[in-house]
Amino acid sequence: ALWLSGPARAETPDRALFGEPGHKLVYQLNKADEDYIQHILFSVGAMLRKYGDDIHIVVTLIGPGVHLAAKNPKRPIPELLRQRAESLALYGVEFHVCGNTLKSLEWNEDDLETYATMVDVGASDLMLLQEQGYSYISW
């Protein structure tokens, strides 16, 4: 596993150069529970190992799940899981964070780790990605 000492931002592959991946997958992560997050991140890693460059994965963080990608989470998120998410981002996994949830916490995109991207509404993100052909995984 790759562990980082500083912030990183995932580089989105140039689809014009590499083409569309054969597989597209979106996970919903909506809890701040350690076991729950661990299972999702393990699954994401397993899918990357199985499909390599032929898969694009998005993890949409909603509700308490947003704390995983927060610079200063207000829920107890183990550092190992925070590092694992950042490492997965280096492999092209995108982490989308619900803007509505951030607003309710009086947070904005500046409160997120650099690898995470704020979307207006997490549920809308899930819907739009499915409309673009992403398979949907909910735990």
mmCIF file of C-alpha atoms in Angstrom, residues 16-124:
data_model
loop_
_atom_site.group_PDB
_atom_site.id
_atom_site.type_symbol
_atom_site.label_atom_id
_atom_site.label_comp_id
_atom_site.label_asym_id
_atom_site.label_seq_id
_atom_site.Cartn_x
_atom_site.Cartn_y
_atom_site.Cartn_z
ATOM 1 C CA ALA A 16 -9.371 11.148 -25.109
ATOM 2 C CA LEU A 17 -5.951 9.509 -24.889
ATOM 3 C CA PHE A 18 -6.867 6.308 -23.040
ATOM 4 C CA GLY A 19 -10.539 5.894 -23.969
ATOM 5 C CA GLU A 20 -13.402 5.084 -21.649
ATOM 6 C CA PRO A 21 -12.800 2.363 -19.066
ATOM 7 C CA GLY A 22 -14.715 -0.874 -19.558
ATOM 8 C CA HIS A 23 -16.214 -0.571 -16.082
ATOM 9 C CA LYS A 24 -17.627 2.351 -14.117
ATOM 10 C CA LEU A 25 -18.633 2.033 -10.465
ATOM 11 C CA VAL A 26 -19.991 4.399 -7.821
ATOM 12 C CA TYR A 27 -20.120 3.598 -4.111
ATOM 13 C CA GLN A 28 -22.364 5.384 -1.641
ATOM 14 C CA LEU A 29 -20.603 6.009 1.691
ATOM 15 C CA ASN A 30 -23.021 7.559 4.170
ATOM 16 C CA LYS A 31 -21.808 6.536 7.635
ATOM 17 C CA ALA A 32 -18.878 7.469 9.863
ATOM 18 C CA ASP A 33 -18.664 3.911 11.258
ATOM 19 C CA GLU A 34 -15.118 2.479 11.199
ATOM 20 C CA ASP A 35 -16.055 -1.075 10.097
ATOM 21 C CA TYR A 36 -18.435 0.247 7.436
ATOM 22 C CA ILE A 37 -15.797 2.569 5.936
ATOM 23 C CA GLN A 38 -13.143 -0.139 6.129
ATOM 24 C CA HIS A 39 -15.322 -2.563 4.150
ATOM 25 C CA ILE A 40 -16.072 -0.013 1.436
ATOM 26 C CA LEU A 41 -12.438 1.063 1.036
ATOM 27 C CA PHE A 42 -11.338 -2.600 0.949
ATOM 28 C CA SER A 43 -13.901 -3.275 -1.789
ATOM 29 C CA VAL A 44 -12.707 -0.247 -3.771
ATOM 30 C CA GLY A 45 -9.121 -1.516 -3.525
ATOM 31 C CA ALA A 46 -10.165 -5.030 -4.563
ATOM 32 C CA MET A 47 -11.928 -3.659 -7.635
ATOM 33 C CA LEU A 48 -8.832 -1.638 -8.578
ATOM 34 C CA ARG A 49 -6.636 -4.724 -8.212
ATOM 35 C CA LYS A 50 -9.030 -6.814 -10.318
ATOM 36 C CA TYR A 51 -9.667 -4.307 -13.144
ATOM 37 C CA GLY A 52 -6.652 -1.957 -13.003
ATOM 38 C CA ASP A 53 -6.877 0.799 -15.605
ATOM 39 C CA ASP A 54 -10.113 -0.661 -17.014
ATOM 40 C CA ILE A 55 -12.297 0.752 -14.213
ATOM 41 C CA HIS A 56 -13.258 4.206 -12.998
ATOM 42 C CA ILE A 57 -14.486 4.401 -9.401
ATOM 43 C CA VAL A 58 -16.292 7.219 -7.592
ATOM 44 C CA VAL A 59 -17.080 7.163 -3.870
ATOM 45 C CA THR A 60 -19.899 9.595 -3.032
ATOM 46 C CA LEU A 61 -19.785 10.727 0.602
ATOM 47 C CA ILE A 62 -23.130 11.739 2.108
ATOM 48 C CA GLY A 63 -24.268 12.577 5.640
ATOM 49 C CA PRO A 64 -21.854 11.348 8.336
ATOM 50 C CA GLY A 65 -19.706 9.831 5.569
ATOM 51 C CA VAL A 66 -18.342 13.295 4.699
ATOM 52 C CA HIS A 67 -16.112 13.166 7.778
ATOM 53 C CA LEU A 68 -13.833 10.662 6.004
ATOM 54 C CA ALA A 69 -12.618 13.413 3.633
ATOM 55 C CA ALA A 70 -12.673 16.293 6.149
ATOM 56 C CA LYS A 71 -9.435 18.006 7.139
ATOM 57 C CA ASN A 72 -10.741 18.119 10.719
ATOM 58 C CA PRO A 73 -13.452 15.467 11.053
ATOM 59 C CA LYS A 74 -15.958 15.963 13.863
ATOM 60 C CA ARG A 75 -16.601 12.206 14.010
ATOM 61 C CA PRO A 76 -13.960 9.645 15.044
ATOM 62 C CA ILE A 77 -12.396 8.500 11.760
ATOM 63 C CA PRO A 78 -9.195 6.434 12.259
ATOM 64 C CA GLU A 79 -6.118 7.948 10.636
ATOM 65 C CA LEU A 80 -5.425 4.672 8.804
ATOM 66 C CA LEU A 81 -8.760 4.940 6.954
ATOM 67 C CA ARG A 82 -8.109 8.590 6.119
ATOM 68 C CA GLN A 83 -4.716 7.590 4.674
ATOM 69 C CA ARG A 84 -6.263 4.692 2.753
ATOM 70 C CA ALA A 85 -8.801 7.030 1.094
ATOM 71 C CA GLU A 86 -6.020 9.440 0.125
ATOM 72 C CA SER A 87 -3.962 6.555 -1.275
ATOM 73 C CA LEU A 88 -6.911 5.282 -3.339
ATOM 74 C CA ALA A 89 -7.297 8.781 -4.787
ATOM 75 C CA LEU A 90 -3.741 8.514 -6.138
ATOM 76 C CA TYR A 91 -4.928 5.508 -8.131
ATOM 77 C CA GLY A 92 -7.685 7.554 -9.768
ATOM 78 C CA VAL A 93 -10.569 6.926 -7.355
ATOM 79 C CA GLU A 94 -12.672 10.081 -7.078
ATOM 80 C CA PHE A 95 -14.234 11.095 -3.765
ATOM 81 C CA HIS A 96 -17.322 13.285 -4.216
ATOM 82 C CA VAL A 97 -18.627 15.023 -1.095
ATOM 83 C CA CYS A 98 -22.231 16.182 -0.664
ATOM 84 C CA GLY A 99 -22.415 19.972 -0.582
ATOM 85 C CA ASN A 100 -25.771 19.898 1.225
ATOM 86 C CA THR A 101 -24.204 17.953 4.085
ATOM 87 C CA LEU A 102 -21.243 20.339 4.167
ATOM 88 C CA LYS A 103 -23.629 23.290 4.311
ATOM 89 C CA SER A 104 -25.464 21.732 7.277
ATOM 90 C CA LEU A 105 -22.102 21.459 9.074
ATOM 91 C CA GLU A 106 -21.252 25.051 8.078
ATOM 92 C CA TRP A 107 -18.319 23.691 6.069
ATOM 93 C CA ASN A 108 -17.247 24.301 2.485
ATOM 94 C CA GLU A 109 -14.744 22.802 0.030
ATOM 95 C CA ASP A 110 -11.859 24.375 1.998
ATOM 96 C CA ASP A 111 -12.709 22.003 4.871
ATOM 97 C CA LEU A 112 -12.026 18.962 2.669
ATOM 98 C CA GLU A 113 -8.810 17.111 1.976
ATOM 99 C CA THR A 114 -7.292 18.110 -1.369
ATOM 100 C CA TYR A 115 -8.210 14.809 -3.072
ATOM 101 C CA ALA A 116 -11.968 15.320 -2.436
ATOM 102 C CA THR A 117 -14.387 17.256 -4.647
ATOM 103 C CA MET A 118 -17.587 18.894 -3.461
ATOM 104 C CA VAL A 119 -20.758 18.197 -5.460
ATOM 105 C CA ASP A 120 -23.994 20.156 -4.938
ATOM 106 C CA VAL A 121 -26.158 17.236 -3.817
ATOM 107 C CA GLY A 122 -24.795 13.763 -3.083
ATOM 108 C CA ALA A 123 -28.027 11.981 -4.077
ATOM 109 C CA SER A 124 -28.033 13.850 -7.384
#
